[in-house]
Amino acid sequence: MVLMESPPKGANSKPEIIDCYVKTLERVLGSEMDAQMCIYDASCDTHFGFCCDIDEDASLELARLPGVLSVRPDPDYNSVEKDYSSGVKLSTLSNPQIGSKLLFPSGNTKHWLVRIDKPGVGVVTKAQMVDYYAQILTKVMGYEKDAQMCVYHVSWQSNFGFCCEIDEECARELAGVPGVLSVQPDKDFESENKDYGGDNLVNSANPSDSSEASQITPVRTKKLFITGLSFYTSEKTLSAAFEGFGELVEVKIIMDKISKRSKGYAFVEYTTEEAASAALKEMNGKIINGWMIVVDVAKTNPPRNGRGRPRPAA
């Protein structure tokens, strides 16, 4: 459990504060992705801090960093209520009477083992596969940073999949995402030996669906939805990657209105359904600008954060 000073000016929202935590932990671990995956709880309201899974040497180094008030063992790993105030002078906190806000306020998360269909690419790095898994999980969680921090184990060489901590509703929705073969309870959470093979496993998040039911099947559409894009991918680059399947009507990368930066997803529309179907089959899992993209059928309504509900205020 890491207790932190108040975040710097400009970090006001929950995502911005969590980014500060990730950057602090990154200084010890050396990798932003590793830092994101180690954090399993965060307080962003009144008391500031986070819980992470690191070794003792890293914790000692972390305790010496500027802005870190204390680093101590999490007294109750399974507890939903984390006390980020105890053992710290109250003068360092803005209002110790108000409880902290948890990363998972509902407290009903469970550990799940998610099997993924083999991506349609050749040799990829572990970092690319972890990013690919995070993009899949983002589809049901709504925010990529939350998805990254929920993943606690990955398989990426022979069998493909990951383990994550999410609630049951999220797990049911994840089971219906294209490319997801099954979502099952992680029966051996403490073990590093996870069974990602499971050729005959039935999707426990939705028992009526077999693994074959969640495979991408041919669809009648002209418009595709692309996620997992590098923030530096341009519409020209994206057009060049997709124009080989047929004539394009439009390629549109969605930009953030405030930052003027790509949001990491785009729409690609063809003149024919045949071209879109071919692109859907061949481009899902391809690498563009070093990032593995995910290609889906574009829905009628634009995507929304979370599961159709507004995200809680930071």
PDB file of N, CA and C in Angstrom, residues 52-126:
ATOM      1  N   CYS A  52      -0.284  -1.980  -4.931  1.00  0.00           N
ATOM      2  CA  CYS A  52       0.382  -2.613  -6.071  1.00  0.00           C
ATOM      3  C   CYS A  52       1.059  -3.910  -5.645  1.00  0.00           C
ATOM      4  N   ASP A  53       1.332  -4.734  -6.622  1.00  0.00           N
ATOM      5  CA  ASP A  53       1.964  -6.031  -6.399  1.00  0.00           C
ATOM      6  C   ASP A  53       3.413  -5.941  -6.879  1.00  0.00           C
ATOM      7  N   ILE A  54       4.351  -5.694  -5.951  1.00  0.00           N
ATOM      8  CA  ILE A  54       5.768  -5.578  -6.287  1.00  0.00           C
ATOM      9  C   ILE A  54       6.600  -6.305  -5.233  1.00  0.00           C
ATOM     10  N   ASP A  55       7.883  -6.537  -5.531  1.00  0.00           N
ATOM     11  CA  ASP A  55       8.726  -7.220  -4.555  1.00  0.00           C
ATOM     12  C   ASP A  55       9.275  -6.231  -3.524  1.00  0.00           C
ATOM     13  N   GLU A  56       9.968  -6.763  -2.522  1.00  0.00           N
ATOM     14  CA  GLU A  56      10.429  -5.932  -1.407  1.00  0.00           C
ATOM     15  C   GLU A  56      11.479  -4.915  -1.851  1.00  0.00           C
ATOM     16  N   ASP A  57      12.391  -5.325  -2.752  1.00  0.00           N
ATOM     17  CA  ASP A  57      13.421  -4.396  -3.215  1.00  0.00           C
ATOM     18  C   ASP A  57      12.795  -3.197  -3.923  1.00  0.00           C
ATOM     19  N   ALA A  58      11.792  -3.474  -4.765  1.00  0.00           N
ATOM     20  CA  ALA A  58      11.115  -2.385  -5.473  1.00  0.00           C
ATOM     21  C   ALA A  58      10.380  -1.481  -4.498  1.00  0.00           C
ATOM     22  N   SER A  59       9.785  -2.061  -3.455  1.00  0.00           N
ATOM     23  CA  SER A  59       9.049  -1.251  -2.481  1.00  0.00           C
ATOM     24  C   SER A  59       9.986  -0.328  -1.710  1.00  0.00           C
ATOM     25  N   LEU A  60      11.196  -0.799  -1.415  1.00  0.00           N
ATOM     26  CA  LEU A  60      12.166   0.039  -0.722  1.00  0.00           C
ATOM     27  C   LEU A  60      12.609   1.212  -1.595  1.00  0.00           C
ATOM     28  N   GLU A  61      12.787   0.929  -2.880  1.00  0.00           N
ATOM     29  CA  GLU A  61      13.165   1.991  -3.810  1.00  0.00           C
ATOM     30  C   GLU A  61      12.018   2.975  -4.001  1.00  0.00           C
ATOM     31  N   LEU A  62      10.797   2.443  -4.063  1.00  0.00           N
ATOM     32  CA  LEU A  62       9.619   3.284  -4.229  1.00  0.00           C
ATOM     33  C   LEU A  62       9.453   4.245  -3.051  1.00  0.00           C
ATOM     34  N   ALA A  63       9.763   3.777  -1.847  1.00  0.00           N
ATOM     35  CA  ALA A  63       9.582   4.590  -0.643  1.00  0.00           C
ATOM     36  C   ALA A  63      10.493   5.819  -0.630  1.00  0.00           C
ATOM     37  N   ARG A  64      11.561   5.779  -1.413  1.00  0.00           N
ATOM     38  CA  ARG A  64      12.503   6.896  -1.440  1.00  0.00           C
ATOM     39  C   ARG A  64      12.155   7.959  -2.476  1.00  0.00           C
ATOM     40  N   LEU A  65      11.146   7.733  -3.286  1.00  0.00           N
ATOM     41  CA  LEU A  65      10.810   8.669  -4.353  1.00  0.00           C
ATOM     42  C   LEU A  65      10.091   9.910  -3.819  1.00  0.00           C
ATOM     43  N   PRO A  66      10.289  11.050  -4.463  1.00  0.00           N
ATOM     44  CA  PRO A  66       9.564  12.269  -4.069  1.00  0.00           C
ATOM     45  C   PRO A  66       8.056  12.079  -4.232  1.00  0.00           C
ATOM     46  N   GLY A  67       7.290  12.578  -3.282  1.00  0.00           N
ATOM     47  CA  GLY A  67       5.831  12.483  -3.353  1.00  0.00           C
ATOM     48  C   GLY A  67       5.270  11.250  -2.681  1.00  0.00           C
ATOM     49  N   VAL A  68       6.137  10.272  -2.373  1.00  0.00           N
ATOM     50  CA  VAL A  68       5.686   9.050  -1.697  1.00  0.00           C
ATOM     51  C   VAL A  68       5.822   9.242  -0.192  1.00  0.00           C
ATOM     52  N   LEU A  69       4.704   9.149   0.530  1.00  0.00           N
ATOM     53  CA  LEU A  69       4.703   9.341   1.985  1.00  0.00           C
ATOM     54  C   LEU A  69       5.109   8.075   2.722  1.00  0.00           C
ATOM     55  N   SER A  70       4.602   6.942   2.282  1.00  0.00           N
ATOM     56  CA  SER A  70       4.969   5.681   2.920  1.00  0.00           C
ATOM     57  C   SER A  70       4.635   4.518   2.006  1.00  0.00           C
ATOM     58  N   VAL A  71       5.344   3.415   2.198  1.00  0.00           N
ATOM     59  CA  VAL A  71       5.084   2.155   1.495  1.00  0.00           C
ATOM     60  C   VAL A  71       5.075   1.059   2.543  1.00  0.00           C
ATOM     61  N   ARG A  72       3.959   0.366   2.649  1.00  0.00           N
ATOM     62  CA  ARG A  72       3.853  -0.680   3.666  1.00  0.00           C
ATOM     63  C   ARG A  72       3.002  -1.825   3.123  1.00  0.00           C
ATOM     64  N   PRO A  73       3.109  -3.013   3.712  1.00  0.00           N
ATOM     65  CA  PRO A  73       2.296  -4.145   3.245  1.00  0.00           C
ATOM     66  C   PRO A  73       0.809  -3.827   3.323  1.00  0.00           C
ATOM     67  N   ASP A  74       0.061  -4.273   2.334  1.00  0.00           N
ATOM     68  CA  ASP A  74      -1.389  -4.128   2.347  1.00  0.00           C
ATOM     69  C   ASP A  74      -1.923  -5.037   3.455  1.00  0.00           C
ATOM     70  N   PRO A  75      -2.470  -4.475   4.533  1.00  0.00           N
ATOM     71  CA  PRO A  75      -2.864  -5.296   5.689  1.00  0.00           C
ATOM     72  C   PRO A  75      -3.946  -6.321   5.382  1.00  0.00           C
ATOM     73  N   ASP A  76      -4.755  -6.069   4.375  1.00  0.00           N
ATOM     74  CA  ASP A  76      -5.813  -7.026   4.030  1.00  0.00           C
ATOM     75  C   ASP A  76      -6.040  -6.957   2.532  1.00  0.00           C
ATOM     76  N   TYR A  77      -5.313  -7.787   1.798  1.00  0.00           N
ATOM     77  CA  TYR A  77      -5.345  -7.762   0.340  1.00  0.00           C
ATOM     78  C   TYR A  77      -6.762  -7.910  -0.213  1.00  0.00           C
ATOM     79  N   ASN A  78      -7.559  -8.752   0.420  1.00  0.00           N
ATOM     80  CA  ASN A  78      -8.907  -9.036  -0.092  1.00  0.00           C
ATOM     81  C   ASN A  78      -9.949  -8.006   0.335  1.00  0.00           C
ATOM     82  N   SER A  79      -9.561  -7.056   1.167  1.00  0.00           N
ATOM     83  CA  SER A  79     -10.516  -6.079   1.663  1.00  0.00           C
ATOM     84  C   SER A  79     -10.915  -5.085   0.581  1.00  0.00           C
ATOM     85  N   VAL A  80     -12.207  -4.746   0.539  1.00  0.00           N
ATOM     86  CA  VAL A  80     -12.697  -3.728  -0.394  1.00  0.00           C
ATOM     87  C   VAL A  80     -12.379  -2.336   0.135  1.00  0.00           C
ATOM     88  N   GLU A  81     -12.479  -2.167   1.464  1.00  0.00           N
ATOM     89  CA  GLU A  81     -12.229  -0.873   2.096  1.00  0.00           C
ATOM     90  C   GLU A  81     -10.739  -0.740   2.418  1.00  0.00           C
ATOM     91  N   LYS A  82     -10.047   0.076   1.670  1.00  0.00           N
ATOM     92  CA  LYS A  82      -8.630   0.328   1.902  1.00  0.00           C
ATOM     93  C   LYS A  82      -8.476   1.628   2.692  1.00  0.00           C
ATOM     94  N   ASP A  83      -7.656   1.592   3.739  1.00  0.00           N
ATOM     95  CA  ASP A  83      -7.443   2.779   4.561  1.00  0.00           C
ATOM     96  C   ASP A  83      -6.140   3.449   4.149  1.00  0.00           C
ATOM     97  N   TYR A  84      -6.254   4.503   3.354  1.00  0.00           N
ATOM     98  CA  TYR A  84      -5.079   5.220   2.873  1.00  0.00           C
ATOM     99  C   TYR A  84      -4.663   6.346   3.818  1.00  0.00           C
ATOM    100  N   SER A  85      -5.266   6.427   5.000  1.00  0.00           N
ATOM    101  CA  SER A  85      -4.937   7.519   5.918  1.00  0.00           C
ATOM    102  C   SER A  85      -4.109   7.057   7.107  1.00  0.00           C
ATOM    103  N   SER A  86      -4.246   5.822   7.533  1.00  0.00           N
ATOM    104  CA  SER A  86      -3.590   5.359   8.760  1.00  0.00           C
ATOM    105  C   SER A  86      -2.078   5.399   8.623  1.00  0.00           C
ATOM    106  N   GLY A  87      -1.439   5.844   9.706  1.00  0.00           N
ATOM    107  CA  GLY A  87       0.016   5.885   9.730  1.00  0.00           C
ATOM    108  C   GLY A  87       0.600   7.105   9.064  1.00  0.00           C
ATOM    109  N   VAL A  88      -0.264   8.060   8.624  1.00  0.00           N
ATOM    110  CA  VAL A  88       0.213   9.266   7.973  1.00  0.00           C
ATOM    111  C   VAL A  88      -0.298  10.464   8.750  1.00  0.00           C
ATOM    112  N   LYS A  89       0.531  11.497   8.904  1.00  0.00           N
ATOM    113  CA  LYS A  89       0.090  12.700   9.580  1.00  0.00           C
ATOM    114  C   LYS A  89      -1.102  13.299   8.859  1.00  0.00           C
ATOM    115  N   LEU A  90      -2.149  13.601   9.613  1.00  0.00           N
ATOM    116  CA  LEU A  90      -3.366  14.101   8.997  1.00  0.00           C
ATOM    117  C   LEU A  90      -3.151  15.429   8.285  1.00  0.00           C
ATOM    118  N   SER A  91      -2.109  16.170   8.667  1.00  0.00           N
ATOM    119  CA  SER A  91      -1.856  17.451   8.018  1.00  0.00           C
ATOM    120  C   SER A  91      -1.491  17.292   6.556  1.00  0.00           C
ATOM    121  N   THR A  92      -1.073  16.077   6.148  1.00  0.00           N
ATOM    122  CA  THR A  92      -0.713  15.871   4.758  1.00  0.00           C
ATOM    123  C   THR A  92      -1.929  15.591   3.892  1.00  0.00           C
ATOM    124  N   LEU A  93      -3.080  15.439   4.536  1.00  0.00           N
ATOM    125  CA  LEU A  93      -4.299  15.121   3.796  1.00  0.00           C
ATOM    126  C   LEU A  93      -5.255  16.297   3.835  1.00  0.00           C
ATOM    127  N   SER A  94      -5.988  16.464   2.740  1.00  0.00           N
ATOM    128  CA  SER A  94      -6.851  17.633   2.653  1.00  0.00           C
ATOM    129  C   SER A  94      -8.071  17.535   3.563  1.00  0.00           C
ATOM    130  N   ASN A  95      -8.607  16.323   3.740  1.00  0.00           N
ATOM    131  CA  ASN A  95      -9.797  16.170   4.580  1.00  0.00           C
ATOM    132  C   ASN A  95      -9.906  14.720   5.017  1.00  0.00           C
ATOM    133  N   PRO A  96      -9.290  14.338   6.153  1.00  0.00           N
ATOM    134  CA  PRO A  96      -9.226  12.938   6.551  1.00  0.00           C
ATOM    135  C   PRO A  96     -10.560  12.344   6.946  1.00  0.00           C
ATOM    136  N   GLN A  97     -11.591  13.177   7.122  1.00  0.00           N
ATOM    137  CA  GLN A  97     -12.883  12.618   7.540  1.00  0.00           C
ATOM    138  C   GLN A  97     -13.642  11.969   6.387  1.00  0.00           C
ATOM    139  N   ILE A  98     -13.252  12.276   5.166  1.00  0.00           N
ATOM    140  CA  ILE A  98     -13.984  11.758   4.016  1.00  0.00           C
ATOM    141  C   ILE A  98     -13.305  10.501   3.527  1.00  0.00           C
ATOM    142  N   GLY A  99     -14.074   9.456   3.258  1.00  0.00           N
ATOM    143  CA  GLY A  99     -13.513   8.188   2.818  1.00  0.00           C
ATOM    144  C   GLY A  99     -12.929   8.273   1.422  1.00  0.00           C
ATOM    145  N   SER A 100     -12.032   7.342   1.105  1.00  0.00           N
ATOM    146  CA  SER A 100     -11.401   7.334  -0.209  1.00  0.00           C
ATOM    147  C   SER A 100     -12.309   6.677  -1.233  1.00  0.00           C
ATOM    148  N   LYS A 101     -12.029   6.982  -2.489  1.00  0.00           N
ATOM    149  CA  LYS A 101     -12.796   6.390  -3.584  1.00  0.00           C
ATOM    150  C   LYS A 101     -11.990   5.256  -4.189  1.00  0.00           C
ATOM    151  N   LEU A 102     -12.560   4.073  -4.250  1.00  0.00           N
ATOM    152  CA  LEU A 102     -11.857   2.907  -4.742  1.00  0.00           C
ATOM    153  C   LEU A 102     -11.941   2.800  -6.254  1.00  0.00           C
ATOM    154  N   LEU A 103     -10.971   2.087  -6.800  1.00  0.00           N
ATOM    155  CA  LEU A 103     -10.995   1.848  -8.239  1.00  0.00           C
ATOM    156  C   LEU A 103     -12.215   1.021  -8.613  1.00  0.00           C
ATOM    157  N   PHE A 104     -12.617   0.090  -7.727  1.00  0.00           N
ATOM    158  CA  PHE A 104     -13.797  -0.736  -7.943  1.00  0.00           C
ATOM    159  C   PHE A 104     -14.777  -0.496  -6.802  1.00  0.00           C
ATOM    160  N   PRO A 105     -15.587   0.567  -6.874  1.00  0.00           N
ATOM    161  CA  PRO A 105     -16.456   0.930  -5.749  1.00  0.00           C
ATOM    162  C   PRO A 105     -17.449  -0.153  -5.365  1.00  0.00           C
ATOM    163  N   SER A 106     -17.934  -0.932  -6.314  1.00  0.00           N
ATOM    164  CA  SER A 106     -18.980  -1.904  -6.008  1.00  0.00           C
ATOM    165  C   SER A 106     -18.462  -3.062  -5.166  1.00  0.00           C
ATOM    166  N   GLY A 107     -17.165  -3.351  -5.262  1.00  0.00           N
ATOM    167  CA  GLY A 107     -16.578  -4.393  -4.429  1.00  0.00           C
ATOM    168  C   GLY A 107     -17.007  -5.796  -4.798  1.00  0.00           C
ATOM    169  N   ASN A 108     -17.539  -6.015  -5.997  1.00  0.00           N
ATOM    170  CA  ASN A 108     -18.014  -7.351  -6.367  1.00  0.00           C
ATOM    171  C   ASN A 108     -17.190  -7.946  -7.501  1.00  0.00           C
ATOM    172  N   THR A 109     -15.913  -7.562  -7.595  1.00  0.00           N
ATOM    173  CA  THR A 109     -15.084  -8.100  -8.662  1.00  0.00           C
ATOM    174  C   THR A 109     -14.671  -9.533  -8.356  1.00  0.00           C
ATOM    175  N   LYS A 110     -14.403 -10.268  -9.416  1.00  0.00           N
ATOM    176  CA  LYS A 110     -13.909 -11.639  -9.314  1.00  0.00           C
ATOM    177  C   LYS A 110     -12.757 -11.810 -10.287  1.00  0.00           C
ATOM    178  N   HIS A 111     -12.030 -12.900 -10.124  1.00  0.00           N
ATOM    179  CA  HIS A 111     -10.889 -13.182 -10.981  1.00  0.00           C
ATOM    180  C   HIS A 111     -11.321 -14.124 -12.108  1.00  0.00           C
ATOM    181  N   TRP A 112     -10.982 -13.743 -13.340  1.00  0.00           N
ATOM    182  CA  TRP A 112     -11.430 -14.485 -14.514  1.00  0.00           C
ATOM    183  C   TRP A 112     -10.260 -14.850 -15.416  1.00  0.00           C
ATOM    184  N   LEU A 113     -10.374 -16.008 -16.062  1.00  0.00           N
ATOM    185  CA  LEU A 113      -9.412 -16.443 -17.067  1.00  0.00           C
ATOM    186  C   LEU A 113     -10.075 -16.317 -18.435  1.00  0.00           C
ATOM    187  N   VAL A 114      -9.473 -15.521 -19.302  1.00  0.00           N
ATOM    188  CA  VAL A 114     -10.057 -15.194 -20.610  1.00  0.00           C
ATOM    189  C   VAL A 114      -9.200 -15.820 -21.709  1.00  0.00           C
ATOM    190  N   ARG A 115      -9.800 -16.699 -22.493  1.00  0.00           N
ATOM    191  CA  ARG A 115      -9.105 -17.307 -23.634  1.00  0.00           C
ATOM    192  C   ARG A 115      -9.414 -16.515 -24.890  1.00  0.00           C
ATOM    193  N   ILE A 116      -8.366 -16.229 -25.670  1.00  0.00           N
ATOM    194  CA  ILE A 116      -8.477 -15.401 -26.863  1.00  0.00           C
ATOM    195  C   ILE A 116      -8.100 -16.201 -28.099  1.00  0.00           C
ATOM    196  N   ASP A 117      -8.816 -15.972 -29.195  1.00  0.00           N
ATOM    197  CA  ASP A 117      -8.470 -16.593 -30.460  1.00  0.00           C
ATOM    198  C   ASP A 117      -7.110 -16.091 -30.921  1.00  0.00           C
ATOM    199  N   LYS A 118      -6.360 -16.925 -31.626  1.00  0.00           N
ATOM    200  CA  LYS A 118      -5.032 -16.540 -32.101  1.00  0.00           C
ATOM    201  C   LYS A 118      -5.128 -15.332 -33.026  1.00  0.00           C
ATOM    202  N   PRO A 119      -4.381 -14.271 -32.722  1.00  0.00           N
ATOM    203  CA  PRO A 119      -4.433 -13.074 -33.577  1.00  0.00           C
ATOM    204  C   PRO A 119      -3.947 -13.386 -34.980  1.00  0.00           C
ATOM    205  N   GLY A 120      -4.429 -12.641 -35.942  1.00  0.00           N
ATOM    206  CA  GLY A 120      -4.071 -12.886 -37.334  1.00  0.00           C
ATOM    207  C   GLY A 120      -2.766 -12.237 -37.718  1.00  0.00           C
ATOM    208  N   VAL A 121      -1.717 -12.438 -36.925  1.00  0.00           N
ATOM    209  CA  VAL A 121      -0.399 -11.860 -37.219  1.00  0.00           C
ATOM    210  C   VAL A 121       0.661 -12.923 -36.984  1.00  0.00           C
ATOM    211  N   GLY A 122       1.885 -12.601 -37.380  1.00  0.00           N
ATOM    212  CA  GLY A 122       3.000 -13.503 -37.159  1.00  0.00           C
ATOM    213  C   GLY A 122       3.577 -13.313 -35.774  1.00  0.00           C
ATOM    214  N   VAL A 123       4.890 -13.184 -35.702  1.00  0.00           N
ATOM    215  CA  VAL A 123       5.573 -13.035 -34.424  1.00  0.00           C
ATOM    216  C   VAL A 123       5.329 -11.635 -33.867  1.00  0.00           C
ATOM    217  N   VAL A 124       4.926 -11.576 -32.624  1.00  0.00           N
ATOM    218  CA  VAL A 124       4.711 -10.286 -31.953  1.00  0.00           C
ATOM    219  C   VAL A 124       5.398 -10.328 -30.600  1.00  0.00           C
ATOM    220  N   THR A 125       5.595  -9.164 -30.015  1.00  0.00           N
ATOM    221  CA  THR A 125       6.222  -9.091 -28.700  1.00  0.00           C
ATOM    222  C   THR A 125       5.174  -9.234 -27.606  1.00  0.00           C
ATOM    223  N   LYS A 126       5.650  -9.495 -26.392  1.00  0.00           N
ATOM    224  CA  LYS A 126       4.745  -9.597 -25.256  1.00  0.00           C
ATOM    225  C   LYS A 126       4.027  -8.274 -25.030  1.00  0.00           C
TER     226      LYS A 126
END
